[in-house]
Coordinates of C-alpha atoms in Angstrom, one line a residue:
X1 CA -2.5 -16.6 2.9
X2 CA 0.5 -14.9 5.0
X3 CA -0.3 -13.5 8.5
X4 CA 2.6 -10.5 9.4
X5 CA 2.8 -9.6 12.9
X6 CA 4.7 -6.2 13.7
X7 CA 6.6 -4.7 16.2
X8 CA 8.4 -1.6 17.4
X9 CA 7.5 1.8 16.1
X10 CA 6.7 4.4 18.7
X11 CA 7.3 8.1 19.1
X12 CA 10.9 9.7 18.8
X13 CA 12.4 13.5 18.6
X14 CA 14.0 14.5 15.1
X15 CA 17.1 13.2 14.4
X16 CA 16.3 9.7 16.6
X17 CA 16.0 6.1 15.7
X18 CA 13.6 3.2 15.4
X19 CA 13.3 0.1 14.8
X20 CA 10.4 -2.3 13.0
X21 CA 10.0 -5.8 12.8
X22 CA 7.8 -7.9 10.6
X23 CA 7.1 -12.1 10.9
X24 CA 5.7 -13.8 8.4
X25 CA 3.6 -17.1 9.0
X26 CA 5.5 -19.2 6.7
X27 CA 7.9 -18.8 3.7
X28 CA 6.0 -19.7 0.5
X29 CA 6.2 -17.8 -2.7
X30 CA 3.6 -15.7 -1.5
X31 CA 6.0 -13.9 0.8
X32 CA 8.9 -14.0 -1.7
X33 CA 9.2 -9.9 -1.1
X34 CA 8.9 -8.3 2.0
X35 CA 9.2 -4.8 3.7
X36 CA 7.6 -1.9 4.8
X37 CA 4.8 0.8 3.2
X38 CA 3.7 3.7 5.0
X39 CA 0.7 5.9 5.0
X40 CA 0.6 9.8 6.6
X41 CA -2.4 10.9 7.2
X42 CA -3.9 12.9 3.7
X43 CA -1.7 11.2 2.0
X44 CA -1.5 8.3 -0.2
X45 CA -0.2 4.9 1.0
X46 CA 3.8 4.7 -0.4
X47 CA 6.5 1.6 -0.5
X48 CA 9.1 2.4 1.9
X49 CA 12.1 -0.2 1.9
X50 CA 11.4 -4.1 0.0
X51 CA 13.7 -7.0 0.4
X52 CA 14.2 -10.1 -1.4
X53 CA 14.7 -13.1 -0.5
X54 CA 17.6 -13.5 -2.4
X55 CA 18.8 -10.2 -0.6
X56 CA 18.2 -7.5 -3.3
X57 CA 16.5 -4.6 -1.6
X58 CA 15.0 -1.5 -2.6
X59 CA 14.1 1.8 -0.9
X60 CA 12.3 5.1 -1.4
X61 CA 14.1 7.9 -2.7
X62 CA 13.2 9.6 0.6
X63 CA 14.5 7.0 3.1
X64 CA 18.1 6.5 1.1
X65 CA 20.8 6.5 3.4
X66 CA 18.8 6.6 6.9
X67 CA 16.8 3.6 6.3
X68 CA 18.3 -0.1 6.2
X69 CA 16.1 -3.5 5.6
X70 CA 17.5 -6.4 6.3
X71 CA 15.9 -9.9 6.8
X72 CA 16.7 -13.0 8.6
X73 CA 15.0 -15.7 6.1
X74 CA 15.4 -18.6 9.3
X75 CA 13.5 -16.7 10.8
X76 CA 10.8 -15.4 8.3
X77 CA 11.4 -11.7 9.6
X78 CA 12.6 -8.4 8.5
X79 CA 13.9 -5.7 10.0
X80 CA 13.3 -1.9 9.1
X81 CA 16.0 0.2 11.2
X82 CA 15.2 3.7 10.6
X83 CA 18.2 6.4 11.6
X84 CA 18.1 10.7 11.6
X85 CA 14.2 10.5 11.4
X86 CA 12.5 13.6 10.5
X87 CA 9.2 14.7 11.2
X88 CA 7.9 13.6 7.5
X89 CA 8.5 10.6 8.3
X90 CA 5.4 10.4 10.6
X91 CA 2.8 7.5 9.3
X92 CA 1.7 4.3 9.9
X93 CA 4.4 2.0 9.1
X94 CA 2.6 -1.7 7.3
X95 CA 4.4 -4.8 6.8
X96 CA 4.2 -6.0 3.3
X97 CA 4.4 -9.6 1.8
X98 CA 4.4 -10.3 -1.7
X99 CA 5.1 -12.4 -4.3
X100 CA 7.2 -9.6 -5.9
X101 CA 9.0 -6.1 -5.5
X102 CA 11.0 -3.9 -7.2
X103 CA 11.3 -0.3 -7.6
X104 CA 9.9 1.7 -10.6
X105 CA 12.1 4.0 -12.7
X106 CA 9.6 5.5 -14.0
X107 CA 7.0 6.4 -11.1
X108 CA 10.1 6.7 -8.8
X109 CA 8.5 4.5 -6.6
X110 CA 8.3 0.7 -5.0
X111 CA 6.1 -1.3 -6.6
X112 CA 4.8 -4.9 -5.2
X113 CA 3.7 -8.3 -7.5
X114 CA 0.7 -10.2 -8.2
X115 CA -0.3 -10.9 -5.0
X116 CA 0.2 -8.6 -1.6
X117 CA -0.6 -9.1 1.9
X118 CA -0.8 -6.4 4.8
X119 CA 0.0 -6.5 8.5
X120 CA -2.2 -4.4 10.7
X121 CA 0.4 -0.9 10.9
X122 CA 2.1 0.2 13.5
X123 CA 2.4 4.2 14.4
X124 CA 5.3 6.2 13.8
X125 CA 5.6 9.6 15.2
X126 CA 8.7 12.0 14.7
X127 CA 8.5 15.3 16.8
X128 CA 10.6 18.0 15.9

């Protein structure tokens, strides 16, 4: 079992930046992937930025090129550093361990392994 504990998040205008942090408990294989999924309200829950711990990452087609993961493995953390937010961006924001990531070519979307764990969210809100 992993416990995550988040920070950051928050409200912003358009155009702004945030930043979210994720610890992990321990490293074990359980938490061999981390990152971020996110979840508007009416709307499905949807993988956001993944990291390994080798350092591959993988992001949403959305978030390319104003979102950056990064992940300090001493530290059991990762960083989500979200720039030029926009308004669909609004959700809650939930740390992800897993034993596995990637991102699907063929749903166009992240996918996690085996075995997932969830931190509690944290609200993001982007006002235009």
């Amino acid at each position: 079992q992993v416990q995550l504990v988040e920070s950051g998040g928050g409200s912003v205008q358009a155009g702004g930046s945030l930043n979210l942090s994720c610890t992990a408990s321990a490293a074990t294989y359980s938490n061999r992937c981390m990152g971020w999924f996110r979840q508007a309200p009416g709307k499905e829950r949807e993988g956001v930025a993944m990291t390994e711990r080798d350092g591959s990452s993988f992001y949403a087609d959305s978030v390319k090129g104003r979102f950056t993961i990064s992940q300090d493995n001493a530290k059991n953390t990762v960083h989500l550093q979200m720039n030029s937010l926009e308004p669909e961006d609004t959700a809650v924001y939930y740390c992800v361990a897993s034993t596995g990531c990637g991102y699907s070519m063929t749903t166009r979307a992240l996918r996690t392994g085996s075995a997932t764990y969830w931190g509690q969210g944290t609200q993001v809100t982007v006002s235009s």
